Amino acid sequence: MSGNSTNITVSLKLNSRQYKAKDKQILTFALSNNSNQSVSLLKWHTPLEGILNDMFWVKREEEATDYLGKMVKRAAPKPEDYLTLEPKESVSTDFDISEVYDISKSGNYTVEFDSRLLDVGTEEPKVLSKRLAETGESTIQRLTSKAEFKLLEDRTPKQSKGIALKWSEQLSAAAEKTDFRSCTTAQQNQLNDALREAERIAKDAQGYLRDINPNARYVQWFGNFEAGNYNKIVSDFDKIVDAIVNKSITFNCSMEGCQEGTFAYVYPTQPYEIHLCSSFWNANLTGTDSRGGTIVHELSHFNVVAVLFGKPVSLILQSLGYLTVNWSLV
């Protein structure tokens, strides 16, 4: 099935409709330019750049499954982050979706791509990327497509209650302290300062939420006030503050798995390890896209912290001046 849009459509196709436990589940993701002119688009949040964030809805009998892959925070996009499709041209990529989503229980599943191209236009990539970096303005296009399959038998699960199995023992046995991996003494000192700043930022946002006027700031962030959603978001920020103050946060400075222009990344099922990349070390301690704000943002992605993941948290941080909009809202 292809999504409905003027120029760009997406399609999903699985290599089978039924799978045994041992089978790989290869999903083909394809984008097509249906127009009569060249179109450039930002590849972020699509499998065309790899799986670097939670971009699909995977459901078993209408119950959402957990995402197992990376969640990445980045700097502004560059021209090489864009793809140009010629008129009537298509591009596709294949990957095993069971490697990045928890597909362990037998049953009927749906895989849905319901996302947005963050920047798309007929200009060249260097023009689009420059405008987005300088002004924050972009043309966003929503794309949708769905595929269905059945898992005939249970698989060995990779996680329990949103935590990777290999991390469960580490988490329960962790001392309540900061842990550093491959970090120099200078980096450790910077991280201690950043952690204190993260605590200030999180408590600042927490205070705004608790003193909220439902007809003003909440509406600005999320639309009509709903008590259930409000209580969930407040709870998420309470957990972020608790993680900063009480949990054992691991900072990994090895730079393994980092890409150019990346601040940091985490795996939602592996609390509370934050992998730090080059843009993090080039950032200021406080302010927009700072080291302190990055720590708060990354903590929001852990399943045990904020089940709503990063978007509501990011909207708040952006509104308070701690995060840029557009490419940072994941």
mmCIF file of N, CA and C in Angstrom, residues 83-172:
data_model
loop_
_atom_site.group_PDB
_atom_site.id
_atom_site.type_symbol
_atom_site.label_atom_id
_atom_site.label_comp_id
_atom_site.label_asym_id
_atom_site.label_seq_id
_atom_site.Cartn_x
_atom_site.Cartn_y
_atom_site.Cartn_z
ATOM 1 N N LEU A 83 18.804 13.318 -0.256
ATOM 2 C CA LEU A 83 18.749 12.426 -1.409
ATOM 3 C C LEU A 83 17.957 13.124 -2.502
ATOM 4 N N THR A 84 18.449 13.061 -3.729
ATOM 5 C CA THR A 84 17.719 13.641 -4.859
ATOM 6 C C THR A 84 17.149 12.530 -5.728
ATOM 7 N N LEU A 85 15.847 12.584 -5.936
ATOM 8 C CA LEU A 85 15.153 11.630 -6.803
ATOM 9 C C LEU A 85 14.778 12.329 -8.103
ATOM 10 N N GLU A 86 15.170 11.732 -9.204
ATOM 11 C CA GLU A 86 14.805 12.270 -10.515
ATOM 12 C C GLU A 86 13.329 11.976 -10.796
ATOM 13 N N PRO A 87 12.731 12.621 -11.801
ATOM 14 C CA PRO A 87 11.318 12.365 -12.117
ATOM 15 C C PRO A 87 11.039 10.874 -12.317
ATOM 16 N N LYS A 88 10.007 10.385 -11.648
ATOM 17 C CA LYS A 88 9.540 8.997 -11.715
ATOM 18 C C LYS A 88 10.563 7.996 -11.151
ATOM 19 N N GLU A 89 11.573 8.460 -10.444
ATOM 20 C CA GLU A 89 12.584 7.569 -9.887
ATOM 21 C C GLU A 89 12.159 7.056 -8.506
ATOM 22 N N SER A 90 12.573 5.815 -8.198
ATOM 23 C CA SER A 90 12.335 5.216 -6.888
ATOM 24 C C SER A 90 13.654 4.751 -6.291
ATOM 25 N N VAL A 91 13.693 4.694 -4.959
ATOM 26 C CA VAL A 91 14.856 4.182 -4.247
ATOM 27 C C VAL A 91 14.339 3.328 -3.102
ATOM 28 N N SER A 92 15.061 2.248 -2.783
ATOM 29 C CA SER A 92 14.582 1.339 -1.737
ATOM 30 C C SER A 92 15.744 0.784 -0.937
ATOM 31 N N THR A 93 15.416 0.218 0.221
ATOM 32 C CA THR A 93 16.404 -0.452 1.064
ATOM 33 C C THR A 93 15.706 -1.578 1.810
ATOM 34 N N ASP A 94 16.470 -2.624 2.153
ATOM 35 C CA ASP A 94 15.938 -3.788 2.880
ATOM 36 C C ASP A 94 16.580 -3.879 4.260
ATOM 37 N N PHE A 95 15.815 -4.335 5.248
ATOM 38 C CA PHE A 95 16.367 -4.613 6.575
ATOM 39 C C PHE A 95 15.455 -5.598 7.289
ATOM 40 N N ASP A 96 16.009 -6.249 8.312
ATOM 41 C CA ASP A 96 15.268 -7.225 9.118
ATOM 42 C C ASP A 96 14.589 -6.475 10.254
ATOM 43 N N ILE A 97 13.279 -6.317 10.172
ATOM 44 C CA ILE A 97 12.572 -5.501 11.152
ATOM 45 C C ILE A 97 12.548 -6.159 12.533
ATOM 46 N N SER A 98 12.729 -7.478 12.600
ATOM 47 C CA SER A 98 12.744 -8.148 13.905
ATOM 48 C C SER A 98 14.020 -7.858 14.690
ATOM 49 N N GLU A 99 15.028 -7.242 14.029
ATOM 50 C CA GLU A 99 16.247 -6.850 14.729
ATOM 51 C C GLU A 99 16.083 -5.533 15.477
ATOM 52 N N VAL A 100 15.098 -4.747 15.097
ATOM 53 C CA VAL A 100 14.956 -3.430 15.718
ATOM 54 C C VAL A 100 13.617 -3.218 16.422
ATOM 55 N N TYR A 101 12.730 -4.201 16.357
ATOM 56 C CA TYR A 101 11.483 -4.151 17.116
ATOM 57 C C TYR A 101 11.273 -5.505 17.797
ATOM 58 N N ASP A 102 10.589 -5.473 18.945
ATOM 59 C CA ASP A 102 10.361 -6.696 19.711
ATOM 60 C C ASP A 102 9.224 -7.494 19.065
ATOM 61 N N ILE A 103 9.602 -8.448 18.236
ATOM 62 C CA ILE A 103 8.633 -9.335 17.582
ATOM 63 C C ILE A 103 8.931 -10.740 18.078
ATOM 64 N N SER A 104 8.496 -11.044 19.289
ATOM 65 C CA SER A 104 8.830 -12.319 19.917
ATOM 66 C C SER A 104 7.619 -13.190 20.208
ATOM 67 N N LYS A 105 6.438 -12.591 20.324
ATOM 68 C CA LYS A 105 5.236 -13.369 20.609
ATOM 69 C C LYS A 105 4.508 -13.700 19.313
ATOM 70 N N SER A 106 4.020 -14.919 19.214
ATOM 71 C CA SER A 106 3.271 -15.308 18.021
ATOM 72 C C SER A 106 1.979 -14.504 17.932
ATOM 73 N N GLY A 107 1.515 -14.300 16.705
ATOM 74 C CA GLY A 107 0.272 -13.566 16.507
ATOM 75 C C GLY A 107 0.308 -12.748 15.230
ATOM 76 N N ASN A 108 -0.727 -11.980 15.027
ATOM 77 C CA ASN A 108 -0.856 -11.133 13.843
ATOM 78 C C ASN A 108 -0.269 -9.750 14.122
ATOM 79 N N TYR A 109 0.574 -9.277 13.208
ATOM 80 C CA TYR A 109 1.265 -8.010 13.371
ATOM 81 C C TYR A 109 0.951 -7.068 12.212
ATOM 82 N N THR A 110 1.022 -5.778 12.514
ATOM 83 C CA THR A 110 1.017 -4.750 11.471
ATOM 84 C C THR A 110 2.272 -3.895 11.640
ATOM 85 N N VAL A 111 2.841 -3.508 10.521
ATOM 86 C CA VAL A 111 3.980 -2.588 10.499
ATOM 87 C C VAL A 111 3.532 -1.368 9.719
ATOM 88 N N GLU A 112 3.560 -0.227 10.363
ATOM 89 C CA GLU A 112 3.086 0.991 9.711
ATOM 90 C C GLU A 112 4.159 2.072 9.758
ATOM 91 N N PHE A 113 4.431 2.642 8.609
ATOM 92 C CA PHE A 113 5.277 3.823 8.543
ATOM 93 C C PHE A 113 4.344 5.014 8.447
ATOM 94 N N ASP A 114 4.293 5.797 9.517
ATOM 95 C CA ASP A 114 3.455 6.997 9.552
ATOM 96 C C ASP A 114 4.342 8.105 10.080
ATOM 97 N N SER A 115 5.067 8.722 9.176
ATOM 98 C CA SER A 115 6.096 9.655 9.585
ATOM 99 C C SER A 115 6.114 10.854 8.653
ATOM 100 N N ARG A 116 7.122 11.692 8.839
ATOM 101 C CA ARG A 116 7.221 12.908 8.048
ATOM 102 C C ARG A 116 8.622 13.060 7.480
ATOM 103 N N LEU A 117 8.687 13.395 6.204
ATOM 104 C CA LEU A 117 9.954 13.856 5.666
ATOM 105 C C LEU A 117 10.170 15.256 6.227
ATOM 106 N N LEU A 118 11.269 15.461 6.931
ATOM 107 C CA LEU A 118 11.470 16.718 7.634
ATOM 108 C C LEU A 118 11.805 17.881 6.712
ATOM 109 N N ASP A 119 12.248 17.590 5.502
ATOM 110 C CA ASP A 119 12.536 18.655 4.553
ATOM 111 C C ASP A 119 12.502 18.067 3.147
ATOM 112 N N VAL A 120 11.682 18.637 2.293
ATOM 113 C CA VAL A 120 11.558 18.143 0.924
ATOM 114 C C VAL A 120 11.263 19.328 0.006
ATOM 115 N N GLY A 121 11.907 19.356 -1.166
ATOM 116 C CA GLY A 121 11.675 20.460 -2.083
ATOM 117 C C GLY A 121 12.355 20.217 -3.414
ATOM 118 N N THR A 122 12.139 21.123 -4.338
ATOM 119 C CA THR A 122 12.721 20.990 -5.665
ATOM 120 C C THR A 122 14.098 21.652 -5.759
ATOM 121 N N GLU A 123 14.513 22.364 -4.694
ATOM 122 C CA GLU A 123 15.837 22.977 -4.683
ATOM 123 C C GLU A 123 16.916 21.923 -4.477
ATOM 124 N N GLU A 124 18.165 22.306 -4.737
ATOM 125 C CA GLU A 124 19.281 21.405 -4.507
ATOM 126 C C GLU A 124 19.500 21.220 -3.011
ATOM 127 N N PRO A 125 20.096 20.084 -2.624
ATOM 128 C CA PRO A 125 20.324 19.823 -1.197
ATOM 129 C C PRO A 125 21.076 20.935 -0.470
ATOM 130 N N LYS A 126 22.062 21.571 -1.130
ATOM 131 C CA LYS A 126 22.832 22.615 -0.449
ATOM 132 C C LYS A 126 21.959 23.824 -0.127
ATOM 133 N N VAL A 127 20.965 24.079 -0.960
ATOM 134 C CA VAL A 127 20.049 25.192 -0.707
ATOM 135 C C VAL A 127 19.091 24.843 0.432
ATOM 136 N N LEU A 128 18.528 23.638 0.399
ATOM 137 C CA LEU A 128 17.595 23.213 1.439
ATOM 138 C C LEU A 128 18.271 23.145 2.799
ATOM 139 N N SER A 129 19.457 22.536 2.862
ATOM 140 C CA SER A 129 20.143 22.373 4.140
ATOM 141 C C SER A 129 20.563 23.711 4.727
ATOM 142 N N LYS A 130 21.007 24.631 3.883
ATOM 143 C CA LYS A 130 21.410 25.951 4.369
ATOM 144 C C LYS A 130 20.218 26.697 4.944
ATOM 145 N N ARG A 131 19.080 26.657 4.254
ATOM 146 C CA ARG A 131 17.883 27.339 4.737
ATOM 147 C C ARG A 131 17.421 26.745 6.066
ATOM 148 N N LEU A 132 17.429 25.422 6.161
ATOM 149 C CA LEU A 132 16.980 24.779 7.387
ATOM 150 C C LEU A 132 17.895 25.124 8.555
ATOM 151 N N ALA A 133 19.213 25.124 8.318
ATOM 152 C CA ALA A 133 20.165 25.422 9.386
ATOM 153 C C ALA A 133 20.072 26.873 9.837
ATOM 154 N N GLU A 134 19.845 27.787 8.896
ATOM 155 C CA GLU A 134 19.866 29.210 9.222
ATOM 156 C C GLU A 134 18.534 29.732 9.740
ATOM 157 N N THR A 135 17.441 29.171 9.246
ATOM 158 C CA THR A 135 16.124 29.722 9.589
ATOM 159 C C THR A 135 15.231 28.739 10.341
ATOM 160 N N GLY A 136 15.544 27.449 10.277
ATOM 161 C CA GLY A 136 14.666 26.449 10.879
ATOM 162 C C GLY A 136 13.442 26.165 10.041
ATOM 163 N N GLU A 137 13.348 26.784 8.858
ATOM 164 C CA GLU A 137 12.176 26.605 7.999
ATOM 165 C C GLU A 137 12.368 25.408 7.073
ATOM 166 N N SER A 138 11.343 24.592 6.959
ATOM 167 C CA SER A 138 11.403 23.429 6.088
ATOM 168 C C SER A 138 10.005 23.110 5.572
ATOM 169 N N THR A 139 9.967 22.335 4.499
ATOM 170 C CA THR A 139 8.702 21.827 3.973
ATOM 171 C C THR A 139 8.571 20.377 4.407
ATOM 172 N N ILE A 140 7.582 20.107 5.227
ATOM 173 C CA ILE A 140 7.402 18.778 5.812
ATOM 174 C C ILE A 140 6.277 18.050 5.077
ATOM 175 N N GLN A 141 6.523 16.802 4.738
ATOM 176 C CA GLN A 141 5.512 16.002 4.043
ATOM 177 C C GLN A 141 5.274 14.707 4.801
ATOM 178 N N ARG A 142 4.019 14.442 5.083
ATOM 179 C CA ARG A 142 3.651 13.221 5.794
ATOM 180 C C ARG A 142 3.520 12.065 4.818
ATOM 181 N N LEU A 143 4.048 10.901 5.244
ATOM 182 C CA LEU A 143 3.979 9.696 4.422
ATOM 183 C C LEU A 143 3.424 8.549 5.252
ATOM 184 N N THR A 144 2.610 7.705 4.634
ATOM 185 C CA THR A 144 2.061 6.554 5.344
ATOM 186 C C THR A 144 2.065 5.328 4.446
ATOM 187 N N SER A 145 2.281 4.180 5.068
ATOM 188 C CA SER A 145 2.158 2.897 4.385
ATOM 189 C C SER A 145 2.093 1.809 5.438
ATOM 190 N N LYS A 146 1.504 0.663 5.096
ATOM 191 C CA LYS A 146 1.298 -0.395 6.082
ATOM 192 C C LYS A 146 1.530 -1.764 5.454
ATOM 193 N N ALA A 147 2.062 -2.685 6.259
ATOM 194 C CA ALA A 147 2.213 -4.086 5.848
ATOM 195 C C ALA A 147 1.775 -4.972 7.012
ATOM 196 N N GLU A 148 1.365 -6.204 6.703
ATOM 197 C CA GLU A 148 0.870 -7.120 7.732
ATOM 198 C C GLU A 148 1.548 -8.479 7.606
ATOM 199 N N PHE A 149 1.699 -9.169 8.735
ATOM 200 C CA PHE A 149 2.263 -10.522 8.719
ATOM 201 C C PHE A 149 1.818 -11.268 9.965
ATOM 202 N N LYS A 150 2.098 -12.576 9.977
ATOM 203 C CA LYS A 150 1.775 -13.412 11.127
ATOM 204 C C LYS A 150 3.029 -14.147 11.570
ATOM 205 N N LEU A 151 3.333 -14.088 12.862
ATOM 206 C CA LEU A 151 4.408 -14.883 13.449
ATOM 207 C C LEU A 151 3.768 -16.154 13.988
ATOM 208 N N LEU A 152 4.178 -17.300 13.460
ATOM 209 C CA LEU A 152 3.490 -18.563 13.736
ATOM 210 C C LEU A 152 3.863 -19.174 15.082
ATOM 211 N N GLU A 153 5.024 -18.807 15.624
ATOM 212 C CA GLU A 153 5.478 -19.386 16.895
ATOM 213 C C GLU A 153 6.304 -18.362 17.664
ATOM 214 N N ASP A 154 6.334 -18.563 18.986
ATOM 215 C CA ASP A 154 7.079 -17.628 19.825
ATOM 216 C C ASP A 154 8.578 -17.701 19.557
ATOM 217 N N ARG A 155 9.253 -16.567 19.765
ATOM 218 C CA ARG A 155 10.699 -16.494 19.729
ATOM 219 C C ARG A 155 11.236 -16.230 21.135
ATOM 220 N N THR A 156 12.532 -16.443 21.325
ATOM 221 C CA THR A 156 13.160 -16.050 22.577
ATOM 222 C C THR A 156 13.152 -14.535 22.657
ATOM 223 N N PRO A 157 12.560 -13.962 23.698
ATOM 224 C CA PRO A 157 12.480 -12.496 23.783
ATOM 225 C C PRO A 157 13.847 -11.873 24.017
ATOM 226 N N LYS A 158 13.991 -10.644 23.559
ATOM 227 C CA LYS A 158 15.239 -9.903 23.733
ATOM 228 C C LYS A 158 15.161 -8.921 24.892
ATOM 229 N N GLN A 159 13.984 -8.819 25.502
ATOM 230 C CA GLN A 159 13.822 -7.844 26.577
ATOM 231 C C GLN A 159 12.680 -8.267 27.488
ATOM 232 N N SER A 160 12.585 -7.586 28.622
ATOM 233 C CA SER A 160 11.498 -7.790 29.566
ATOM 234 C C SER A 160 11.116 -6.440 30.142
ATOM 235 N N LYS A 161 9.839 -6.084 30.028
ATOM 236 C CA LYS A 161 9.324 -4.821 30.548
ATOM 237 C C LYS A 161 10.116 -3.623 30.029
ATOM 238 N N GLY A 162 10.464 -3.690 28.748
ATOM 239 C CA GLY A 162 11.131 -2.562 28.127
ATOM 240 C C GLY A 162 12.610 -2.446 28.393
ATOM 241 N N ILE A 163 13.219 -3.466 29.016
ATOM 242 C CA ILE A 163 14.651 -3.441 29.318
ATOM 243 C C ILE A 163 15.300 -4.646 28.655
ATOM 244 N N ALA A 164 16.398 -4.414 27.962
ATOM 245 C CA ALA A 164 17.117 -5.523 27.338
ATOM 246 C C ALA A 164 17.554 -6.508 28.404
ATOM 247 N N LEU A 165 17.390 -7.798 28.126
ATOM 248 C CA LEU A 165 17.650 -8.822 29.136
ATOM 249 C C LEU A 165 19.060 -8.749 29.668
ATOM 250 N N LYS A 166 20.023 -8.475 28.795
ATOM 251 C CA LYS A 166 21.412 -8.435 29.251
ATOM 252 C C LYS A 166 21.679 -7.260 30.184
ATOM 253 N N TRP A 167 20.746 -6.306 30.220
ATOM 254 C CA TRP A 167 20.923 -5.140 31.073
ATOM 255 C C TRP A 167 20.211 -5.269 32.404
ATOM 256 N N SER A 168 19.322 -6.221 32.534
ATOM 257 C CA SER A 168 18.507 -6.313 33.743
ATOM 258 C C SER A 168 19.350 -6.495 34.999
ATOM 259 N N GLU A 169 20.305 -7.435 34.940
ATOM 260 C CA GLU A 169 21.141 -7.671 36.115
ATOM 261 C C GLU A 169 22.027 -6.466 36.413
ATOM 262 N N GLN A 170 22.570 -5.841 35.361
ATOM 263 C CA GLN A 170 23.405 -4.665 35.565
ATOM 264 C C GLN A 170 22.623 -3.551 36.231
ATOM 265 N N LEU A 171 21.372 -3.377 35.802
ATOM 266 C CA LEU A 171 20.560 -2.299 36.337
ATOM 267 C C LEU A 171 20.226 -2.530 37.798
ATOM 268 N N SER A 172 19.854 -3.764 38.138
ATOM 269 C CA SER A 172 19.472 -4.051 39.515
ATOM 270 C C SER A 172 20.649 -3.994 40.469
#
